[in-house]
Amino acid sequence: MPQAAGPAPEEGAAGEGAPGEGAAGRRADDLLAGLLGLAGAGLLAASPWLVDRSGPEPFYKGPLIFPLIALALLVAGALPSLVRLAASLLEGQGGLGRLAPPWAAVRLVGLMCLFPPALPLIGLEAAVALFACLGLLAVGWRRPLAGLAVALGLALVLHLAFKSLLDVWFPEPLLWALLEAAA
């Protein structure tokens, strides 16, 4: 009986850890995601004390709204990993085997660290589109046109949500200021 032709799994793709690691590699990915989620939960709980809220802006326009949304999404994204990790430990599959770095997650964390400095340089919309495309590539997304459509859609949704509806202020991108000065 012929097998269905489907995409061949990529070695070392997101969720697999190092090639040949199997379940141990997935547990390493889940451990990293869980630790990031727990750190995000701690920052989420402490965020009212970490962000200056003394300005006259209402809550939804103030400087605390974006970190709250970002940290809540980080925590929500880590929940499935924490559940899988806890289930594997309760089933007696303890141990992470040879702990290989989850490279897709490491690349995404690196992108997250580069995103805030990119906002004042290229602007919200360009930064979101660029980093969404790079993030999709980092996890092994193989359809460039669909990835570009997802990135542009995400940039549009964030523009509408933060700039149009909530009227959150973002600095003028340095790149645009340089282009206007050159023109």
PDB file of C-alpha atoms in Angstrom:
ATOM      1  CA  MET A   1       0.000   0.000   0.000  1.00  0.00           C
ATOM      2  CA  PRO A   2       1.554   3.352  -1.013  1.00  0.00           C
ATOM      3  CA  GLN A   3       2.151   5.914   1.685  1.00  0.00           C
ATOM      4  CA  ALA A   4       0.713   9.389   1.425  1.00  0.00           C
ATOM      5  CA  ALA A   5       3.215  11.886   0.129  1.00  0.00           C
ATOM      6  CA  GLY A   6       3.657  14.602   2.679  1.00  0.00           C
ATOM      7  CA  PRO A   7       6.386  16.944   3.730  1.00  0.00           C
ATOM      8  CA  ALA A   8       9.399  15.207   5.176  1.00  0.00           C
ATOM      9  CA  PRO A   9      10.086  16.243   8.739  1.00  0.00           C
ATOM     10  CA  GLU A  10      13.065  18.545   9.011  1.00  0.00           C
ATOM     11  CA  GLU A  11      15.783  17.413  11.394  1.00  0.00           C
ATOM     12  CA  GLY A  12      16.180  19.820  14.260  1.00  0.00           C
ATOM     13  CA  ALA A  13      12.908  21.602  13.468  1.00  0.00           C
ATOM     14  CA  ALA A  14      10.954  23.386  16.160  1.00  0.00           C
ATOM     15  CA  GLY A  15       9.815  21.067  18.911  1.00  0.00           C
ATOM     16  CA  GLU A  16      12.303  18.317  18.059  1.00  0.00           C
ATOM     17  CA  GLY A  17      15.455  19.480  19.839  1.00  0.00           C
ATOM     18  CA  ALA A  18      18.588  18.070  18.280  1.00  0.00           C
ATOM     19  CA  PRO A  19      18.302  15.494  15.509  1.00  0.00           C
ATOM     20  CA  GLY A  20      17.616  12.065  16.939  1.00  0.00           C
ATOM     21  CA  GLU A  21      16.673  13.340  20.378  1.00  0.00           C
ATOM     22  CA  GLY A  22      12.946  12.565  20.032  1.00  0.00           C
ATOM     23  CA  ALA A  23      11.009  12.871  23.282  1.00  0.00           C
ATOM     24  CA  ALA A  24      14.025  14.083  25.246  1.00  0.00           C
ATOM     25  CA  GLY A  25      14.495  16.942  22.768  1.00  0.00           C
ATOM     26  CA  ARG A  26      10.838  17.893  23.068  1.00  0.00           C
ATOM     27  CA  ARG A  27      11.146  17.872  26.859  1.00  0.00           C
ATOM     28  CA  ALA A  28      14.149  20.204  26.577  1.00  0.00           C
ATOM     29  CA  ASP A  29      12.049  22.540  24.405  1.00  0.00           C
ATOM     30  CA  ASP A  30       9.218  22.321  26.919  1.00  0.00           C
ATOM     31  CA  LEU A  31      11.602  23.054  29.791  1.00  0.00           C
ATOM     32  CA  LEU A  32      12.920  26.213  28.111  1.00  0.00           C
ATOM     33  CA  ALA A  33       9.413  27.387  27.180  1.00  0.00           C
ATOM     34  CA  GLY A  34       8.193  26.632  30.691  1.00  0.00           C
ATOM     35  CA  LEU A  35      11.044  28.580  32.286  1.00  0.00           C
ATOM     36  CA  LEU A  36      10.353  31.550  30.002  1.00  0.00           C
ATOM     37  CA  GLY A  37       6.658  31.332  30.889  1.00  0.00           C
ATOM     38  CA  LEU A  38       7.390  31.227  34.613  1.00  0.00           C
ATOM     39  CA  ALA A  39       9.711  34.232  34.277  1.00  0.00           C
ATOM     40  CA  GLY A  40       6.959  36.009  32.333  1.00  0.00           C
ATOM     41  CA  ALA A  41       4.441  35.167  35.063  1.00  0.00           C
ATOM     42  CA  GLY A  42       6.755  36.670  37.673  1.00  0.00           C
ATOM     43  CA  LEU A  43       7.213  39.826  35.621  1.00  0.00           C
ATOM     44  CA  LEU A  44       3.469  39.973  34.971  1.00  0.00           C
ATOM     45  CA  ALA A  45       2.773  39.842  38.699  1.00  0.00           C
ATOM     46  CA  ALA A  46       5.410  42.512  39.403  1.00  0.00           C
ATOM     47  CA  SER A  47       4.645  44.763  36.419  1.00  0.00           C
ATOM     48  CA  PRO A  48       2.546  47.358  38.288  1.00  0.00           C
ATOM     49  CA  TRP A  49       5.624  48.124  40.379  1.00  0.00           C
ATOM     50  CA  LEU A  50       8.105  47.955  37.467  1.00  0.00           C
ATOM     51  CA  VAL A  51       6.396  50.489  35.164  1.00  0.00           C
ATOM     52  CA  ASP A  52       5.862  54.163  35.990  1.00  0.00           C
ATOM     53  CA  ARG A  53       2.107  54.792  35.824  1.00  0.00           C
ATOM     54  CA  SER A  54       2.079  58.328  37.188  1.00  0.00           C
ATOM     55  CA  GLY A  55       1.084  60.051  33.915  1.00  0.00           C
ATOM     56  CA  PRO A  56      -2.365  61.413  33.083  1.00  0.00           C
ATOM     57  CA  GLU A  57      -3.115  58.742  30.480  1.00  0.00           C
ATOM     58  CA  PRO A  58      -5.919  56.246  31.081  1.00  0.00           C
ATOM     59  CA  PHE A  59      -4.869  52.669  31.788  1.00  0.00           C
ATOM     60  CA  TYR A  60      -5.318  51.422  28.226  1.00  0.00           C
ATOM     61  CA  LYS A  61      -3.095  54.207  26.814  1.00  0.00           C
ATOM     62  CA  GLY A  62      -0.444  54.091  29.499  1.00  0.00           C
ATOM     63  CA  PRO A  63       2.957  52.456  29.414  1.00  0.00           C
ATOM     64  CA  LEU A  64       1.766  49.355  31.278  1.00  0.00           C
ATOM     65  CA  ILE A  65      -0.669  47.989  28.673  1.00  0.00           C
ATOM     66  CA  PHE A  66       1.896  46.662  26.191  1.00  0.00           C
ATOM     67  CA  PRO A  67       4.004  44.761  28.759  1.00  0.00           C
ATOM     68  CA  LEU A  68       0.822  43.291  30.245  1.00  0.00           C
ATOM     69  CA  ILE A  69      -0.345  42.033  26.854  1.00  0.00           C
ATOM     70  CA  ALA A  70       3.094  40.723  25.860  1.00  0.00           C
ATOM     71  CA  LEU A  71       3.677  38.949  29.172  1.00  0.00           C
ATOM     72  CA  ALA A  72       0.164  37.481  29.209  1.00  0.00           C
ATOM     73  CA  LEU A  73       0.768  36.061  25.714  1.00  0.00           C
ATOM     74  CA  LEU A  74       4.142  34.676  26.842  1.00  0.00           C
ATOM     75  CA  VAL A  75       2.544  32.952  29.831  1.00  0.00           C
ATOM     76  CA  ALA A  76      -0.354  31.618  27.738  1.00  0.00           C
ATOM     77  CA  GLY A  77       2.081  30.297  25.131  1.00  0.00           C
ATOM     78  CA  ALA A  78       4.119  28.494  27.784  1.00  0.00           C
ATOM     79  CA  LEU A  79       1.167  26.712  29.396  1.00  0.00           C
ATOM     80  CA  PRO A  80       1.029  23.816  26.881  1.00  0.00           C
ATOM     81  CA  SER A  81       4.760  23.221  27.357  1.00  0.00           C
ATOM     82  CA  LEU A  82       4.400  23.178  31.129  1.00  0.00           C
ATOM     83  CA  VAL A  83       1.489  20.727  30.873  1.00  0.00           C
ATOM     84  CA  ARG A  84       3.457  18.418  28.516  1.00  0.00           C
ATOM     85  CA  LEU A  85       6.531  18.582  30.744  1.00  0.00           C
ATOM     86  CA  ALA A  86       4.519  17.820  33.890  1.00  0.00           C
ATOM     87  CA  ALA A  87       2.703  14.949  32.137  1.00  0.00           C
ATOM     88  CA  SER A  88       5.968  13.388  30.940  1.00  0.00           C
ATOM     89  CA  LEU A  89       7.477  13.653  34.416  1.00  0.00           C
ATOM     90  CA  LEU A  90       4.356  12.147  36.037  1.00  0.00           C
ATOM     91  CA  GLU A  91       4.389   9.250  33.546  1.00  0.00           C
ATOM     92  CA  GLY A  92       7.868   8.350  34.705  1.00  0.00           C
ATOM     93  CA  GLN A  93       9.650   9.601  31.616  1.00  0.00           C
ATOM     94  CA  GLY A  94      11.766  11.810  33.821  1.00  0.00           C
ATOM     95  CA  GLY A  95      15.045  13.218  32.731  1.00  0.00           C
ATOM     96  CA  LEU A  96      15.850  15.252  29.725  1.00  0.00           C
ATOM     97  CA  GLY A  97      18.271  12.802  28.174  1.00  0.00           C
ATOM     98  CA  ARG A  98      21.263  14.468  26.614  1.00  0.00           C
ATOM     99  CA  LEU A  99      20.179  18.069  27.003  1.00  0.00           C
ATOM    100  CA  ALA A 100      20.519  19.563  23.540  1.00  0.00           C
ATOM    101  CA  PRO A 101      19.794  23.253  23.061  1.00  0.00           C
ATOM    102  CA  PRO A 102      16.362  23.822  21.506  1.00  0.00           C
ATOM    103  CA  TRP A 103      17.755  25.908  18.660  1.00  0.00           C
ATOM    104  CA  ALA A 104      14.417  27.178  17.347  1.00  0.00           C
ATOM    105  CA  ALA A 105      13.545  28.529  20.791  1.00  0.00           C
ATOM    106  CA  VAL A 106      17.012  30.042  21.194  1.00  0.00           C
ATOM    107  CA  ARG A 107      16.618  31.839  17.849  1.00  0.00           C
ATOM    108  CA  LEU A 108      13.191  33.157  18.884  1.00  0.00           C
ATOM    109  CA  VAL A 109      14.526  34.447  22.210  1.00  0.00           C
ATOM    110  CA  GLY A 110      17.308  36.213  20.315  1.00  0.00           C
ATOM    111  CA  LEU A 111      14.733  37.827  18.036  1.00  0.00           C
ATOM    112  CA  MET A 112      12.672  38.916  21.046  1.00  0.00           C
ATOM    113  CA  CYS A 113      15.758  40.602  22.491  1.00  0.00           C
ATOM    114  CA  LEU A 114      16.366  42.494  19.225  1.00  0.00           C
ATOM    115  CA  PHE A 115      12.742  43.597  18.759  1.00  0.00           C
ATOM    116  CA  PRO A 116      12.590  46.468  21.320  1.00  0.00           C
ATOM    117  CA  PRO A 117      15.648  48.277  19.909  1.00  0.00           C
ATOM    118  CA  ALA A 118      14.191  47.907  16.404  1.00  0.00           C
ATOM    119  CA  LEU A 119      10.989  49.797  17.310  1.00  0.00           C
ATOM    120  CA  PRO A 120      12.548  53.283  17.448  1.00  0.00           C
ATOM    121  CA  LEU A 121      14.798  52.516  14.479  1.00  0.00           C
ATOM    122  CA  ILE A 122      12.300  51.223  11.901  1.00  0.00           C
ATOM    123  CA  GLY A 123       8.888  51.693  13.534  1.00  0.00           C
ATOM    124  CA  LEU A 124       6.170  49.416  14.873  1.00  0.00           C
ATOM    125  CA  GLU A 125       4.766  48.151  11.595  1.00  0.00           C
ATOM    126  CA  ALA A 126       8.108  47.435   9.900  1.00  0.00           C
ATOM    127  CA  ALA A 127       9.558  45.853  13.058  1.00  0.00           C
ATOM    128  CA  VAL A 128       6.545  43.589  13.539  1.00  0.00           C
ATOM    129  CA  ALA A 129       6.534  42.504   9.880  1.00  0.00           C
ATOM    130  CA  LEU A 130      10.304  41.932   9.806  1.00  0.00           C
ATOM    131  CA  PHE A 131      10.513  40.054  13.088  1.00  0.00           C
ATOM    132  CA  ALA A 132       7.412  37.973  12.333  1.00  0.00           C
ATOM    133  CA  CYS A 133       9.000  36.880   9.035  1.00  0.00           C
ATOM    134  CA  LEU A 134      12.310  36.126  10.760  1.00  0.00           C
ATOM    135  CA  GLY A 135      10.491  34.267  13.543  1.00  0.00           C
ATOM    136  CA  LEU A 136       8.641  32.099  11.062  1.00  0.00           C
ATOM    137  CA  LEU A 137      11.918  31.300   9.319  1.00  0.00           C
ATOM    138  CA  ALA A 138      13.542  30.523  12.677  1.00  0.00           C
ATOM    139  CA  VAL A 139      10.988  27.807  13.425  1.00  0.00           C
ATOM    140  CA  GLY A 140      11.197  26.246   9.981  1.00  0.00           C
ATOM    141  CA  TRP A 141       8.255  27.826   8.137  1.00  0.00           C
ATOM    142  CA  ARG A 142       8.724  26.869   4.487  1.00  0.00           C
ATOM    143  CA  ARG A 143       6.074  28.920   2.686  1.00  0.00           C
ATOM    144  CA  PRO A 144       7.537  32.412   2.154  1.00  0.00           C
ATOM    145  CA  LEU A 145       4.444  34.017   0.584  1.00  0.00           C
ATOM    146  CA  ALA A 146       2.150  32.702   3.312  1.00  0.00           C
ATOM    147  CA  GLY A 147       4.690  33.809   5.933  1.00  0.00           C
ATOM    148  CA  LEU A 148       4.830  37.290   4.418  1.00  0.00           C
ATOM    149  CA  ALA A 149       1.022  37.447   4.424  1.00  0.00           C
ATOM    150  CA  VAL A 150       0.950  36.395   8.105  1.00  0.00           C
ATOM    151  CA  ALA A 151       3.611  38.990   9.004  1.00  0.00           C
ATOM    152  CA  LEU A 152       1.857  41.812   7.147  1.00  0.00           C
ATOM    153  CA  GLY A 153      -1.494  40.824   8.656  1.00  0.00           C
ATOM    154  CA  LEU A 154       0.014  40.828  12.134  1.00  0.00           C
ATOM    155  CA  ALA A 155       1.572  44.256  11.508  1.00  0.00           C
ATOM    156  CA  LEU A 156      -1.807  45.574  10.347  1.00  0.00           C
ATOM    157  CA  VAL A 157      -3.644  44.165  13.363  1.00  0.00           C
ATOM    158  CA  LEU A 158      -1.100  45.612  15.797  1.00  0.00           C
ATOM    159  CA  HIS A 159      -1.200  48.989  14.031  1.00  0.00           C
ATOM    160  CA  LEU A 160      -4.988  49.068  14.228  1.00  0.00           C
ATOM    161  CA  ALA A 161      -5.056  47.908  17.850  1.00  0.00           C
ATOM    162  CA  PHE A 162      -2.324  50.087  19.326  1.00  0.00           C
ATOM    163  CA  LYS A 163      -2.072  53.151  17.100  1.00  0.00           C
ATOM    164  CA  SER A 164      -5.605  53.549  15.770  1.00  0.00           C
ATOM    165  CA  LEU A 165      -7.895  52.184  18.490  1.00  0.00           C
ATOM    166  CA  LEU A 166      -5.876  52.676  21.673  1.00  0.00           C
ATOM    167  CA  ASP A 167      -3.959  55.731  20.415  1.00  0.00           C
ATOM    168  CA  VAL A 168      -0.712  54.490  21.972  1.00  0.00           C
ATOM    169  CA  TRP A 169       2.220  56.757  21.131  1.00  0.00           C
ATOM    170  CA  PHE A 170       5.246  55.268  19.406  1.00  0.00           C
ATOM    171  CA  PRO A 171       8.308  57.332  18.507  1.00  0.00           C
ATOM    172  CA  GLU A 172       8.851  58.382  14.909  1.00  0.00           C
ATOM    173  CA  PRO A 173      11.190  55.820  13.362  1.00  0.00           C
ATOM    174  CA  LEU A 174      14.753  57.051  13.013  1.00  0.00           C
ATOM    175  CA  LEU A 175      14.898  55.566   9.519  1.00  0.00           C
ATOM    176  CA  TRP A 176      11.956  57.717   8.362  1.00  0.00           C
ATOM    177  CA  ALA A 177      13.511  60.832   9.913  1.00  0.00           C
ATOM    178  CA  LEU A 178      16.774  60.129   8.057  1.00  0.00           C
ATOM    179  CA  LEU A 179      14.922  59.568   4.775  1.00  0.00           C
ATOM    180  CA  GLU A 180      12.966  62.825   5.221  1.00  0.00           C
ATOM    181  CA  ALA A 181      16.160  64.736   5.987  1.00  0.00           C
ATOM    182  CA  ALA A 182      17.827  63.304   2.880  1.00  0.00           C
ATOM    183  CA  ALA A 183      14.874  64.242   0.653  1.00  0.00           C
TER     184      ALA A 183
END
